[in-house]
Amino acid sequence: MEASAEVKVLQDLIQIHSANGNEVAVAKYLQKLLATHGITATVDEFGDRRANLTAQVGAGTDKRILGLTGHMDTVAVSNPKSWQHDPFAGSIVGDKIYGRGAADMKSGLAAQVLALIKLKEADRLPAGTVKLIATAGEELGTPGAFRLAKQGVADDLDTLVVGEPTGGNVIFAHSGSMNYLVESIGKSAHSSMPARGVNAITGLLKYADVESYLFDDTPKDPYLGQVQHSVTVISGGDQVNTIPDHAKLEGNIRPTAAFDNQAVADRLHAAVDKINHQTPYQLKLDIFQDYHPISTDPASDFVQSALTFAKQHYPHPVKTDIINGATDASVFTVDRPDLPVIVLGSDAWSEAHQTDEFTTIPSFLATIQTYQDIIVNFFK
């Protein structure tokens, strides 16, 4: 397969609208592409045009299994007119290819598929098994990853490569992500007689004050640093002359291996319970997203060999690093916390979700080459 054909695959994927849905169109495109090269893929549709795709290659005589995973959805394009380049055209300008998902992460997904195709064409498929796992909904709720985890897709993996955009850097750890809702229940009254009511907004402000220092004493993770936390959404009240009886806020927390999801949840519940017992305010806590951190020894052979290959192929300096964003690996490692995981893909984490999102073609091609070397070396 020529380089121009590889770029055409990425353009094709960008041209498929899969913002927070319609992964079935991406899955069927990839299934057809893989079939053209003698690789059988299974598309698992689960309603409303959602779908996952899985495929396996390799002889299987070596019992080890290496996983490659990427997601088929993108975030939405809120204002296409603000883009200089059509977000669904895959336009090429110089060495850049533009479009929604060009970085996050149709480039990584295309590179994984193309790496398998090129290994098969070159008769370099490994003695072990490579499992391709393409997911739905990573950007919003990860329904695809949860469905696959329940089906046991990650149970037999020996290692996992996630194709999120890293600019060729080898990411060996990333934070978890917890989203939560705090509802404050008060008592309505006329604003001329506030003492007759209980102001639900004041209850939320009490929590927000506690939240600002709630994690100050948590241990510093050797790789991920301190727990990051923020109150990000707040609302309450309906009318300016009425004491509000209901208000709510949402927050996000980035757990680490040193202070994990359960420790974070315990502290949130304790803070809410304390306010409820010591004040007239009544708060209710709901944790509605709970993704775990991942961490792999950066000195391990797996991480260091990936770094060696990345240095050989990328046209710019690369390094080992960490990120604070979460990936589908957070779902796949819930029951496999010791599973070695790296995140490695094309340009660049900072381009994800941006207007005029792009990846560079040299980085995309380098990612395909790097994946091939990682696969072949893993089974030596």
Coordinates of C-alpha atoms in Angstrom, one line a residue:
M1 CA 0.0 0.0 0.0
E2 CA 1.5 3.3 -1.1
A3 CA 1.7 6.3 1.3
S4 CA -0.9 8.2 -0.8
A5 CA -3.3 5.3 -0.3
E6 CA -2.7 5.4 3.5
V7 CA -3.5 9.1 3.6
K8 CA -6.6 8.4 1.5
V9 CA -7.8 6.0 4.3
L10 CA -7.5 8.8 6.8
Q11 CA -9.3 11.2 4.6
D12 CA -12.1 8.7 4.1
L13 CA -12.5 8.3 7.9
I14 CA -12.6 12.1 8.4
Q15 CA -15.3 12.4 5.8
I16 CA -17.6 10.0 7.8
H17 CA -19.6 12.0 10.2
S18 CA -19.3 10.2 13.6
A19 CA -19.7 13.0 16.1
N20 CA -21.0 11.3 19.3
G21 CA -22.5 8.5 17.2
N22 CA -22.8 6.8 13.8
E23 CA -19.8 4.6 14.5
V24 CA -21.5 1.9 12.5
A25 CA -20.5 3.8 9.3
V26 CA -16.9 3.9 10.4
A27 CA -17.0 0.2 11.5
K28 CA -18.4 -1.0 8.2
Y29 CA -15.8 1.1 6.2
L30 CA -13.0 -0.5 8.2
Q31 CA -14.5 -4.0 8.0
K32 CA -14.6 -3.7 4.2
L33 CA -11.0 -2.3 4.0
L34 CA -9.7 -5.1 6.2
A35 CA -11.6 -7.7 4.2
T36 CA -10.0 -6.4 1.0
H37 CA -6.7 -7.4 2.5
G38 CA -7.8 -10.8 3.8
I39 CA -8.5 -9.8 7.4
T40 CA -11.9 -10.7 8.9
A41 CA -13.4 -8.1 11.3
T42 CA -16.6 -8.4 13.3
V43 CA -19.0 -5.4 13.6
D44 CA -21.2 -5.5 16.7
E45 CA -24.1 -3.1 16.3
F46 CA -26.0 -2.1 19.4
G47 CA -28.7 0.3 18.3
D48 CA -29.0 3.9 17.2
R49 CA -26.2 3.4 14.7
R50 CA -23.7 2.6 17.5
A51 CA -21.2 -0.2 16.8
N52 CA -17.9 -1.7 17.9
L53 CA -15.4 -3.5 15.7
T54 CA -13.0 -6.2 16.5
A55 CA -10.5 -8.2 14.5
Q56 CA -7.6 -10.6 15.2
V57 CA -4.5 -11.4 13.2
G58 CA -1.5 -13.6 13.8
A59 CA -0.7 -17.3 13.9
G60 CA -1.6 -17.8 17.6
T61 CA 1.2 -20.3 18.2
D62 CA 2.6 -17.8 20.7
K63 CA -0.2 -17.5 23.2
R64 CA 0.5 -13.9 24.0
I65 CA -2.0 -11.3 22.8
L66 CA -1.3 -7.6 22.1
G67 CA -4.2 -5.2 21.9
L68 CA -4.6 -2.2 19.7
T69 CA -7.5 0.1 20.6
G70 CA -9.0 3.3 19.2
H71 CA -12.4 5.0 19.1
M72 CA -14.5 5.7 16.1
D73 CA -16.4 8.7 17.4
T74 CA -15.4 12.3 17.5
V75 CA -16.6 15.3 19.5
A76 CA -19.1 17.5 17.7
V77 CA -18.4 20.5 15.5
S78 CA -20.3 23.3 17.3
N79 CA -19.7 26.0 14.7
P80 CA -18.5 24.8 11.2
K81 CA -18.3 28.4 10.0
S82 CA -15.5 29.1 12.4
W83 CA -13.3 26.6 10.6
Q84 CA -11.0 27.7 7.8
H85 CA -11.1 24.1 6.5
D86 CA -14.2 22.0 6.1
P87 CA -14.3 19.9 9.2
F88 CA -15.5 16.8 7.2
A89 CA -13.4 17.2 4.0
G90 CA -10.0 15.9 5.1
S91 CA -8.3 18.8 3.3
I92 CA -4.6 18.6 2.8
V93 CA -2.6 21.8 3.1
G94 CA 1.1 21.4 3.0
D95 CA 1.9 18.5 5.3
K96 CA -1.2 18.8 7.4
I97 CA -4.6 17.0 7.0
Y98 CA -7.5 18.9 8.5
G99 CA -10.8 17.7 9.9
R100 CA -12.8 16.7 12.9
G101 CA -11.0 13.6 14.2
A102 CA -7.8 14.2 12.3
A103 CA -6.0 14.1 15.6
D104 CA -8.5 12.6 18.0
M105 CA -8.4 10.0 16.9
K106 CA -9.1 8.8 13.4
S107 CA -5.4 9.1 12.6
G108 CA -4.5 6.7 15.4
L109 CA -7.3 4.3 14.4
A110 CA -6.4 4.4 10.7
A111 CA -2.7 3.8 11.7
Q112 CA -3.6 0.7 13.7
V113 CA -5.6 -0.7 10.8
L114 CA -3.0 0.1 8.3
A115 CA -0.2 -1.4 10.4
L116 CA -2.0 -4.7 10.4
I117 CA -2.6 -4.5 6.7
K118 CA 1.0 -3.7 6.0
L119 CA 2.3 -6.5 8.2
K120 CA 0.0 -9.0 6.4
E121 CA 1.1 -7.7 3.0
A122 CA 4.8 -8.1 4.0
D123 CA 4.1 -11.6 5.5
R124 CA 5.3 -10.3 8.9
L125 CA 2.3 -11.2 11.0
P126 CA 3.5 -12.4 14.4
A127 CA 3.4 -15.9 15.9
G128 CA 1.2 -14.4 18.6
T129 CA -2.1 -12.6 18.2
V130 CA -2.9 -9.0 17.6
K131 CA -6.4 -7.9 18.6
L132 CA -7.8 -4.8 17.1
I133 CA -10.5 -3.1 19.3
A134 CA -12.4 -0.2 17.8
T135 CA -14.9 1.4 20.1
A136 CA -18.0 3.5 20.1
G137 CA -18.6 6.6 22.3
E138 CA -15.3 7.2 23.9
E139 CA -15.9 10.9 23.9
L140 CA -19.2 10.6 25.7
G141 CA -19.8 7.9 28.3
T142 CA -17.8 5.1 26.7
P143 CA -20.7 2.8 26.0
G144 CA -18.6 0.8 23.4
A145 CA -15.7 0.1 25.8
F146 CA -18.1 -0.9 28.6
R147 CA -19.9 -3.2 26.3
L148 CA -16.7 -4.8 25.1
A149 CA -15.4 -5.1 28.7
K150 CA -18.5 -7.0 29.7
Q151 CA -17.9 -9.3 26.6
G152 CA -14.4 -10.0 28.0
V153 CA -12.4 -8.4 25.1
A154 CA -9.6 -7.3 27.4
D155 CA -9.5 -10.4 29.7
D156 CA -6.8 -12.2 27.7
L157 CA -4.6 -9.3 26.7
D158 CA -1.0 -9.2 27.6
T159 CA -0.5 -5.5 26.7
L160 CA -2.5 -2.7 25.2
V161 CA -1.6 0.2 22.8
V162 CA -4.1 3.1 22.7
G163 CA -3.9 5.2 19.6
E164 CA -4.9 8.6 21.1
P165 CA -2.9 11.6 19.7
T166 CA 0.4 12.1 21.5
G167 CA 2.7 13.5 18.8
G168 CA 4.7 10.3 18.9
N169 CA 5.4 10.6 22.6
V170 CA 5.0 7.4 24.6
I171 CA 2.5 8.0 27.3
F172 CA 3.0 5.5 30.2
A173 CA 0.4 6.9 32.6
H174 CA -2.7 8.9 32.6
S175 CA -5.1 10.1 35.2
G176 CA -8.5 8.8 35.9
S177 CA -11.6 10.9 35.5
M178 CA -14.6 11.2 37.8
N179 CA -17.6 13.4 37.1
Y180 CA -20.1 14.0 39.8
L181 CA -23.3 16.0 40.7
V182 CA -24.2 17.6 44.0
E183 CA -27.8 18.6 44.4
S184 CA -28.8 21.0 47.2
I185 CA -32.4 20.8 48.5
G186 CA -33.6 23.9 50.3
K187 CA -36.9 25.5 51.2
S188 CA -38.6 28.2 49.1
A189 CA -39.6 31.6 50.5
H190 CA -40.2 35.2 49.5
S191 CA -36.9 37.0 49.3
S192 CA -38.3 39.7 51.7
M193 CA -38.4 37.0 54.3
P194 CA -35.3 34.8 53.7
A195 CA -35.3 33.4 57.2
R196 CA -38.4 31.5 56.4
G197 CA -36.6 29.5 53.7
V198 CA -33.4 27.5 53.3
N199 CA -31.3 28.9 50.4
A200 CA -30.2 25.9 48.3
I201 CA -27.6 28.0 46.6
T202 CA -25.9 28.8 49.9
G203 CA -25.7 25.0 50.5
L204 CA -23.8 24.6 47.3
L205 CA -21.5 27.5 48.1
K206 CA -20.7 25.7 51.4
Y207 CA -19.7 22.6 49.5
A208 CA -17.8 24.6 46.9
D209 CA -15.7 26.2 49.7
V210 CA -14.9 22.8 51.2
E211 CA -14.1 21.4 47.7
S212 CA -11.4 24.1 47.2
Y213 CA -9.2 22.4 49.8
L214 CA -10.7 18.9 50.0
F215 CA -7.7 17.2 48.3
D216 CA -4.9 19.4 49.6
D217 CA -3.4 16.6 51.7
T218 CA -3.6 13.8 49.2
P219 CA -0.3 12.0 48.4
K220 CA 1.6 13.0 45.3
D221 CA 1.7 10.3 42.7
P222 CA 5.2 9.6 41.4
Y223 CA 4.0 9.9 37.8
L224 CA 0.7 11.8 37.8
G225 CA 1.4 14.3 40.5
Q226 CA -1.5 15.7 42.6
V227 CA -5.1 15.0 42.3
Q228 CA -6.7 17.6 40.0
H229 CA -10.2 18.8 40.8
S230 CA -12.6 21.5 39.8
V231 CA -16.2 22.6 40.2
T232 CA -17.2 23.2 36.6
V233 CA -21.0 23.7 36.3
I234 CA -23.4 25.4 38.8
S235 CA -27.0 26.4 38.5
G236 CA -29.9 27.3 40.8
G237 CA -32.9 29.5 41.4
D238 CA -35.7 30.5 39.1
Q239 CA -36.7 34.0 40.1
V240 CA -34.8 36.9 41.6
N241 CA -37.3 37.6 44.4
T242 CA -37.6 33.9 45.5
I243 CA -35.3 32.0 47.9
P244 CA -34.4 28.9 45.7
D245 CA -35.3 25.5 47.0
H246 CA -33.1 23.6 44.5
A247 CA -29.6 24.1 43.1
K248 CA -26.9 21.8 41.6
L249 CA -23.3 21.8 40.6
E250 CA -21.1 19.4 38.7
G251 CA -17.4 18.8 39.2
N252 CA -14.6 16.8 37.7
I253 CA -11.7 15.1 39.5
R254 CA -8.6 13.4 38.1
P255 CA -7.7 10.5 40.4
T256 CA -4.2 9.0 40.5
A257 CA -2.8 5.6 41.4
A258 CA -1.6 7.1 44.7
F259 CA -5.1 8.4 45.5
D260 CA -7.5 6.3 43.5
N261 CA -11.2 6.5 42.6
Q262 CA -12.4 4.8 45.7
A263 CA -10.4 7.2 47.9
V264 CA -11.8 10.1 46.0
A265 CA -15.4 8.8 46.3
D266 CA -14.9 8.2 50.0
R267 CA -13.7 11.8 50.5
L268 CA -16.6 13.3 48.5
H269 CA -19.2 11.4 50.5
A270 CA -17.5 12.3 53.8
A271 CA -17.6 16.0 52.8
V272 CA -21.2 15.9 51.8
D273 CA -22.2 14.0 54.9
K274 CA -20.4 16.5 57.2
I275 CA -22.2 19.4 55.6
N276 CA -25.6 17.6 56.0
H277 CA -25.0 16.9 59.7
Q278 CA -23.5 20.3 60.7
T279 CA -25.6 22.7 58.7
P280 CA -29.3 23.2 57.7
Y281 CA -28.4 22.4 54.1
Q282 CA -29.2 19.0 52.6
L283 CA -26.9 17.8 49.8
K284 CA -27.1 14.7 47.6
L285 CA -24.1 13.3 45.8
D286 CA -24.1 11.3 42.5
I287 CA -20.9 10.1 40.8
F288 CA -22.0 9.5 37.2
Q289 CA -18.7 8.9 35.5
D290 CA -15.9 6.9 37.1
Y291 CA -12.8 6.1 35.0
H292 CA -9.6 4.8 36.6
P293 CA -6.0 5.9 36.1
I294 CA -3.5 3.8 34.3
S295 CA 0.2 3.5 35.0
T296 CA 3.0 1.3 33.5
D297 CA 6.6 1.4 34.6
P298 CA 8.3 3.8 32.3
A299 CA 11.5 1.7 32.6
S300 CA 9.8 -1.5 31.4
D301 CA 10.9 -3.2 28.2
F302 CA 7.5 -2.5 26.6
V303 CA 7.7 1.3 27.2
Q304 CA 11.3 1.6 26.3
S305 CA 11.1 -0.4 23.1
A306 CA 8.1 1.7 22.0
L307 CA 10.2 4.8 22.7
T308 CA 13.1 3.4 20.6
F309 CA 10.9 2.8 17.6
A310 CA 9.1 6.1 17.9
K311 CA 12.5 7.9 17.9
Q312 CA 13.5 6.0 14.8
H313 CA 10.4 7.0 12.8
Y314 CA 9.0 10.4 14.0
P315 CA 10.4 13.5 12.3
H316 CA 10.8 15.3 15.6
P317 CA 12.1 14.5 19.1
V318 CA 9.8 12.3 21.2
K319 CA 9.9 11.2 24.8
T320 CA 8.1 9.3 27.5
D321 CA 5.4 11.4 29.2
I322 CA 2.1 11.4 31.0
I323 CA -1.3 13.0 30.3
N324 CA -4.2 14.1 32.5
G325 CA -6.9 13.0 30.1
A326 CA -8.5 9.6 30.3
T327 CA -8.9 6.9 27.6
D328 CA -10.8 3.7 26.9
A329 CA -7.9 2.0 28.7
S330 CA -9.6 3.2 32.0
V331 CA -12.5 0.9 31.2
F332 CA -10.4 -2.1 30.0
T333 CA -8.1 -2.1 33.0
V334 CA -10.8 -1.9 35.8
D335 CA -10.3 -5.7 36.3
R336 CA -6.8 -5.7 34.9
P337 CA -5.0 -2.9 36.8
D338 CA -1.6 -4.4 36.1
L339 CA -2.1 -4.6 32.4
P340 CA 0.8 -2.8 30.7
V341 CA -0.6 0.1 28.6
I342 CA 0.9 2.8 26.5
V343 CA -0.8 5.6 24.6
L344 CA 0.9 6.5 21.3
G345 CA -0.4 8.3 18.3
S346 CA 0.0 11.1 15.8
D347 CA -0.1 14.8 16.3
A348 CA -1.1 16.0 18.9
W349 CA -2.9 16.0 22.2
S350 CA -3.2 19.8 22.1
E351 CA -5.1 19.6 18.8
A352 CA -7.8 17.3 20.1
H353 CA -11.3 18.9 20.0
Q354 CA -9.9 22.2 18.5
T355 CA -11.2 24.3 15.6
D356 CA -9.3 23.4 12.5
E357 CA -8.1 20.2 14.1
F358 CA -5.3 18.5 12.2
T359 CA -2.6 15.9 12.1
T360 CA 0.6 16.1 10.1
I361 CA 1.1 13.5 7.4
P362 CA 4.7 12.7 8.4
S363 CA 3.6 12.0 11.9
F364 CA 0.7 9.8 10.7
L365 CA 3.0 7.7 8.5
A366 CA 5.5 7.5 11.3
T367 CA 2.7 6.1 13.6
I368 CA 2.0 3.3 11.1
Q369 CA 5.6 2.3 11.0
T370 CA 6.0 2.5 14.8
Y371 CA 3.0 0.3 15.4
Q372 CA 4.4 -2.3 13.1
D373 CA 7.7 -2.4 14.9
I374 CA 6.1 -2.5 18.3
I375 CA 4.0 -5.5 17.2
V376 CA 6.8 -7.4 15.7
N377 CA 9.2 -6.8 18.6
F378 CA 6.6 -7.7 21.2
F379 CA 6.5 -11.3 20.0
K380 CA 10.3 -11.8 19.6

